[in-house]
Coordinates of C-alpha atoms in Angstrom, one line a residue:
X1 CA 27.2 -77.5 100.3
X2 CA 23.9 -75.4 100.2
X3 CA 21.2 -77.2 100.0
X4 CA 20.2 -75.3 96.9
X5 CA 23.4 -76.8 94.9
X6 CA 22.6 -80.6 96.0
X7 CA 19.0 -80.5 94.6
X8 CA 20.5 -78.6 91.4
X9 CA 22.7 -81.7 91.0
X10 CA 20.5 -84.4 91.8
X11 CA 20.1 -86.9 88.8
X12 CA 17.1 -89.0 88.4
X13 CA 18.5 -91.8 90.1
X14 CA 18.1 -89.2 93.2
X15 CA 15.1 -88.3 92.9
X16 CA 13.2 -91.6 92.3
X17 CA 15.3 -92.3 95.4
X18 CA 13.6 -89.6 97.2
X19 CA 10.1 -90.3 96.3
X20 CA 10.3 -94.0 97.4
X21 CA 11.1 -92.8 101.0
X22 CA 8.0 -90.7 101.0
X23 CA 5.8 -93.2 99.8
X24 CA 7.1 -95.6 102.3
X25 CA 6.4 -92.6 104.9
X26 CA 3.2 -91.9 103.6
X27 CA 2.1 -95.7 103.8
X28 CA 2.7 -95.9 107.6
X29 CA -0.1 -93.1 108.0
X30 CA -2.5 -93.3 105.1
X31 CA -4.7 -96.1 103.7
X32 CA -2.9 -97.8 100.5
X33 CA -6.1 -96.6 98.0
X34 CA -5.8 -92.8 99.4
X35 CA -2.0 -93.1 98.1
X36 CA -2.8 -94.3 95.3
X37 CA -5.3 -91.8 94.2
X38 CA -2.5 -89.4 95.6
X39 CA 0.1 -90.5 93.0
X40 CA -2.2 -90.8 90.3
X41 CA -4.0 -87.0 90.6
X42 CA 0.0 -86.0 90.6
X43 CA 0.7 -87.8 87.4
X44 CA -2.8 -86.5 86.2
X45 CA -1.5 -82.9 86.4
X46 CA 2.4 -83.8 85.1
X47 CA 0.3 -84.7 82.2
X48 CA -2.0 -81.5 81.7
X49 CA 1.0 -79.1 82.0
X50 CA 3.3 -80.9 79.8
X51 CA 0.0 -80.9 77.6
X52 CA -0.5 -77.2 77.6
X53 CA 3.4 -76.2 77.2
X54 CA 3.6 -78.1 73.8
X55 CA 0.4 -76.6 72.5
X56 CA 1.9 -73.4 72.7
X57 CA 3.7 -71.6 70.0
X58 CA 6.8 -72.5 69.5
X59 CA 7.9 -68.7 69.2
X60 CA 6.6 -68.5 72.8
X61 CA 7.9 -71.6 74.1
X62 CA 11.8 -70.8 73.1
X63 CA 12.2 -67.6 74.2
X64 CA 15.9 -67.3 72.4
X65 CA 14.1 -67.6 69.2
X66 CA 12.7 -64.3 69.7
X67 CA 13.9 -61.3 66.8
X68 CA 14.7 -64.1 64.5
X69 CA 14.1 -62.3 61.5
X70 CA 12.2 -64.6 58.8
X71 CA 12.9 -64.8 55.2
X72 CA 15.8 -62.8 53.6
X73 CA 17.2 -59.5 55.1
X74 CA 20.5 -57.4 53.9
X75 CA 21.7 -54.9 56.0
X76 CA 22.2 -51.7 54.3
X77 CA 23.9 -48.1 55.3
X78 CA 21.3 -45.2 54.3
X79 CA 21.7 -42.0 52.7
X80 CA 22.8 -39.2 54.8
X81 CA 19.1 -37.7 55.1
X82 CA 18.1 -41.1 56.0
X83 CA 16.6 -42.9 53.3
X84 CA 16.9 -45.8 51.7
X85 CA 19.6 -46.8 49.3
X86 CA 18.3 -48.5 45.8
X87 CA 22.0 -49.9 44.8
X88 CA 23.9 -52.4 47.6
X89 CA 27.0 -51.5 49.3
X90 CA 26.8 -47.5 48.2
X91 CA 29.5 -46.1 50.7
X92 CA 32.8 -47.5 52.3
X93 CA 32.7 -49.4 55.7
X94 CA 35.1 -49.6 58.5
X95 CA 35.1 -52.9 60.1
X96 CA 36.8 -52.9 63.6
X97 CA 37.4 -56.0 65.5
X98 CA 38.9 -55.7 68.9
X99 CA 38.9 -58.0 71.9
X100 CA 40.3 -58.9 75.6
X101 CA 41.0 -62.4 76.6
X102 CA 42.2 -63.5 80.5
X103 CA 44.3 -66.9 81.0
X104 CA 43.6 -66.2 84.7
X105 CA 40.5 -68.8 84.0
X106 CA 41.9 -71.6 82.7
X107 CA 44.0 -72.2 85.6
X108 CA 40.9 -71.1 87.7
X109 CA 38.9 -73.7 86.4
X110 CA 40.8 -76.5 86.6
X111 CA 42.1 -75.4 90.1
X112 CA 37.9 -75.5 90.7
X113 CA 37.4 -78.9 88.3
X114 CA 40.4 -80.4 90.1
X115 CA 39.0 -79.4 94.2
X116 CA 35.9 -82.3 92.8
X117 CA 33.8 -79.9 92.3
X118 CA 32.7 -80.9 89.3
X119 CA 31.0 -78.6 86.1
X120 CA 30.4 -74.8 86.3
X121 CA 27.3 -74.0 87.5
X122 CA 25.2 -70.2 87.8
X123 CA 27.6 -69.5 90.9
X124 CA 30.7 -70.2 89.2
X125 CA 30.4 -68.9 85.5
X126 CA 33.4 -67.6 84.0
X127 CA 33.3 -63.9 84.9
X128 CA 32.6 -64.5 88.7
X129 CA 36.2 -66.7 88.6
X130 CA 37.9 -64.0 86.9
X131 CA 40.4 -61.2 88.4
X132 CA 39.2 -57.5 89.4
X133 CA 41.7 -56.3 86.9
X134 CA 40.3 -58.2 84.4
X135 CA 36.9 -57.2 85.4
X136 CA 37.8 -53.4 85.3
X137 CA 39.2 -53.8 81.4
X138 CA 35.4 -54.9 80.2
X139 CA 34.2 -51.8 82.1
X140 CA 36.3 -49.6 80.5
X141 CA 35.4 -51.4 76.8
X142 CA 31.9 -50.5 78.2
X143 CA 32.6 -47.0 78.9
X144 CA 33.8 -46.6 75.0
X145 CA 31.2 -47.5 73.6
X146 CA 28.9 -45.3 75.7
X147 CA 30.4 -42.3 74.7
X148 CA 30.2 -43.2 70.8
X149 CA 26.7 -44.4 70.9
X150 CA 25.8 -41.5 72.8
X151 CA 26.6 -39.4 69.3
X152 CA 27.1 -42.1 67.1
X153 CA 26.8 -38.9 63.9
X154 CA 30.1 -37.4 66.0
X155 CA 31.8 -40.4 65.7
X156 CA 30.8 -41.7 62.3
X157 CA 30.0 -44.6 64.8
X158 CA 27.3 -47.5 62.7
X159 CA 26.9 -49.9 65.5
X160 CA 28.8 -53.0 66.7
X161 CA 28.1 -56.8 67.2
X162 CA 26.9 -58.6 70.4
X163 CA 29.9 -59.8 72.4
X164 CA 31.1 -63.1 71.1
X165 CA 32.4 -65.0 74.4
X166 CA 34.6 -67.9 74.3
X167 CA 35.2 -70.0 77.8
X168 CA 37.1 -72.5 77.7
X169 CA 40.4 -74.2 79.6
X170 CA 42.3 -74.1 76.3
X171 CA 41.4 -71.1 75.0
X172 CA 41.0 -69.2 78.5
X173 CA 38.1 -66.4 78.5
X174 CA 38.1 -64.5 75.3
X175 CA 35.7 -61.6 74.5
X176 CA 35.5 -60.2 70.9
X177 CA 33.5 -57.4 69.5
X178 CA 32.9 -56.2 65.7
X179 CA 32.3 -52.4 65.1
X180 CA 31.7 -50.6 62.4
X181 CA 32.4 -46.8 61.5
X182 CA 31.7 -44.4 58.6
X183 CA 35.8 -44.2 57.8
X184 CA 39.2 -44.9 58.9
X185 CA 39.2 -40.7 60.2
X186 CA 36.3 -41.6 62.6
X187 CA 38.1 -44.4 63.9
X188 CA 40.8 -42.6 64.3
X189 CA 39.0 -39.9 66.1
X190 CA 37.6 -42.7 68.1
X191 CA 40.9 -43.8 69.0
X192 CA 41.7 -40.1 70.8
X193 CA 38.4 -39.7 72.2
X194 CA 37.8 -39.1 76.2
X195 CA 37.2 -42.9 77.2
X196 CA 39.7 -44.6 74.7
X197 CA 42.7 -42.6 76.1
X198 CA 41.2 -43.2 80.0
X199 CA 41.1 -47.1 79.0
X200 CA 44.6 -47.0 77.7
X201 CA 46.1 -45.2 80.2
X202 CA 44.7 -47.5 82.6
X203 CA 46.0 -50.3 80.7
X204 CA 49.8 -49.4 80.2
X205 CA 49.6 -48.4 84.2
X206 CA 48.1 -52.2 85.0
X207 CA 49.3 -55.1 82.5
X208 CA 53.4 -55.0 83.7
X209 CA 51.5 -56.4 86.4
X210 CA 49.1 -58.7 85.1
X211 CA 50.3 -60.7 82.3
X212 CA 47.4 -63.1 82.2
X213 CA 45.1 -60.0 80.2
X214 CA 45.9 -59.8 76.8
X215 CA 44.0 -57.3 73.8
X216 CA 44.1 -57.3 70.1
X217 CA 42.2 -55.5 67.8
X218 CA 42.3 -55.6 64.0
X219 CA 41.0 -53.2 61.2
X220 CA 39.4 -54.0 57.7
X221 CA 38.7 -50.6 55.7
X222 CA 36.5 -51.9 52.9
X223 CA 35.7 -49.6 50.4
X224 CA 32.3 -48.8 48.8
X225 CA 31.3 -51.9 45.9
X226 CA 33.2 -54.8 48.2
X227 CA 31.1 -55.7 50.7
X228 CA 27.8 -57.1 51.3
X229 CA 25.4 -59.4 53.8
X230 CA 22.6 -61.7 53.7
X231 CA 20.6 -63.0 57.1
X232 CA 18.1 -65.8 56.3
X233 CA 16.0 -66.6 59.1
X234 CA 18.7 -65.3 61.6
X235 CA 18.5 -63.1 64.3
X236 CA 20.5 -59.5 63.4
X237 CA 24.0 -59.8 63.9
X238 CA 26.8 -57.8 62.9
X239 CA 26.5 -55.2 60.2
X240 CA 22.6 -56.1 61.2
X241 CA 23.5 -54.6 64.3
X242 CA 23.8 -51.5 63.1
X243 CA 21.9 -48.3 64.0
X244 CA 21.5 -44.9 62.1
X245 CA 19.7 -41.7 63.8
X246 CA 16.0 -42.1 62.8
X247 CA 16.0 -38.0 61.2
X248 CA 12.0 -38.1 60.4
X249 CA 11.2 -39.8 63.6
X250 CA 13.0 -36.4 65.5
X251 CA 13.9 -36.6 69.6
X252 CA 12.3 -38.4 72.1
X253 CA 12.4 -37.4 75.8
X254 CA 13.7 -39.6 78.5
X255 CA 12.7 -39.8 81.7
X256 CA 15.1 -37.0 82.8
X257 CA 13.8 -34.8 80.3
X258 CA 17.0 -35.1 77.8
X259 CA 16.2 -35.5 74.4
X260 CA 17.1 -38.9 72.9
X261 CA 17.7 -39.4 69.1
X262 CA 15.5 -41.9 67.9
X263 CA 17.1 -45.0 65.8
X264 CA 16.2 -47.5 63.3
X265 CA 18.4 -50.6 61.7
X266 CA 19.6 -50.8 58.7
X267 CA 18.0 -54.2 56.8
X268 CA 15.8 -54.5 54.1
X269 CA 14.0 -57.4 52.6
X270 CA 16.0 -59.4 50.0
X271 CA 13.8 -61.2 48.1
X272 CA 15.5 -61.0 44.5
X273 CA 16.2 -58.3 42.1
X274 CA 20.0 -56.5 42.7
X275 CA 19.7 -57.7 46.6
X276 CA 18.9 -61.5 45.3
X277 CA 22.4 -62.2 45.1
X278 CA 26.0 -61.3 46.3
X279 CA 26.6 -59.2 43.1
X280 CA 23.6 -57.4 43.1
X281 CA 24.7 -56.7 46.8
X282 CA 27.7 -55.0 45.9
X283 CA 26.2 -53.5 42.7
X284 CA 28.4 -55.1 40.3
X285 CA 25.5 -57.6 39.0
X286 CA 25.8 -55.2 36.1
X287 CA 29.3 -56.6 35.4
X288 CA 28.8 -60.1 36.7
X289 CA 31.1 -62.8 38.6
X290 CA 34.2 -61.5 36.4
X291 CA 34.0 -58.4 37.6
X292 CA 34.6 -59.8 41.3
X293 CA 37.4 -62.3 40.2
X294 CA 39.2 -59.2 39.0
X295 CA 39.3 -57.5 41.7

């Protein structure tokens, strides 16, 4: 075991250990006030950095709070010129949910729990014990959704979700992503595009070999006046995920000298008025709660 891993598992017990057999070293050597004044200048500056880290914001001190978005938002699609809509859920909304799982981990991981070598730690997390073949299939998700977000006006791409990872000896890995797309024809363009037919192809050659991949995807076509969002306080997720071609802002240049299309999200403050509430999200606050219940 490196030596790296043992001090990454040491428990308190450990290390109180540890610091008893250097006193006793120190006290062959060095008069008993000098270690005194020793362990007291250490606890002296314990005490000043813990000090310091609490009186910092807490924004700075939790880094994963970072883009919480305070308040209210809904996430909204714009006009096609780019500005802003004044009525909630204007336009239809594809909502495309597909995903890859692997059982190859769960017996990986109790193989790994069951050698007495205890929890996961950095150098075992889930991906590093799973397959090259499993691997490959999240590089070729990636590859698809570099070539719609390259021309995401193409595609009638909107954006798509962080990945939503579950790990677990049960469940096995399992890796789910939500997109959304202007239609069910861009989606189905989607579907025949470049990388989508590469990734396929790949798959049917691979999985009669490798039953422990598995991939689903389901499709929700929802249209325009039944669907809406609210994110209080919550970092954007989802349909707040979203990202429309910026057309005032115009092209900037990257590094290579190829324009880039600038982008901008899609939420908007909802304080009250028609984004106040789920109705006025989906524009039917005119109509009221009966107008949902009937459909």
């Amino acid at each position: 075991m490196q030596l790296s891993t043992w001090l990454a598992k040491a428990g308190p017990t450990t290390w109180l250990l540890i610091g008893g057999c250097l006193q006793c070293l120190l006290a062959l050597v060095l008069p008993l006030r000098l270690i005194i004044l020793l362990a007291a200048l250490l606890l002296a500056i314990r005490l000043a950095l813990s000090t310091r880290k609490t009186d910092k914001p807490l924004q700075s001190a939790l880094p994963f709070q970072r883009d919480i978005r305070k308040g209210r938002w809904t996430a909204q699609i714009p006009h096609e010129d780019g500005s802003v809509v004044q009525r909630g859920s204007e336009t239809e909304v594809v909502v495309f949910v597909v995903g890859a799982s692997s059982s190859q981990y769960a017996s990986s991981l109790l193989e790994f729990q069951s050698a007495g070598l205890g929890e996961l730690t950095p150098d075992y997390s889930p991906m590093k014990l799973q397959t090259p073949e499993f691997k490959q299939l999240t590089q070729y998700f990636r590859g698809m959704w570099d070539e719609v977000e390259s021309d995401r006006q193409k595609w009638g791409f909107l954006g798509r979700s962080s990945p939503l990872v579950g790990s677990t000896p049960a469940a096995s890995t399992t890796v789910i992503t939500l997109s959304y797309w202007k239609n069910l024809a861009s989606l189905h363009d989607f579907a025949l595009s470049p990388a989508h037919r590469a990734g396929w192809n790949w798959w049917n050659r691979t999985i009669k070999d490798h039953g422990h991949m598995g991939i689903m995807h389901e499709v929700y076509a929802a249209p325009k006046g039944h669907w809406e969002n609210i994110y209080v306080n919550f970092r954007p997720f989802g349909m707040g995920q979203m990202q429309f071609v910026d057309v005032d802002a115009g092209a900037e240049e990257e590094g290579n000298g190829v324009p880039k299309e600038r982008l901008k999200g899609p939420l908007i403050e909802a304080k009250g008025g028609r984004w106040g509430s789920m109705v006025g999200r989906m524009s039917r606050a005119e109509k009221g709660v009966e107008d949902i219940r009937a459909g």
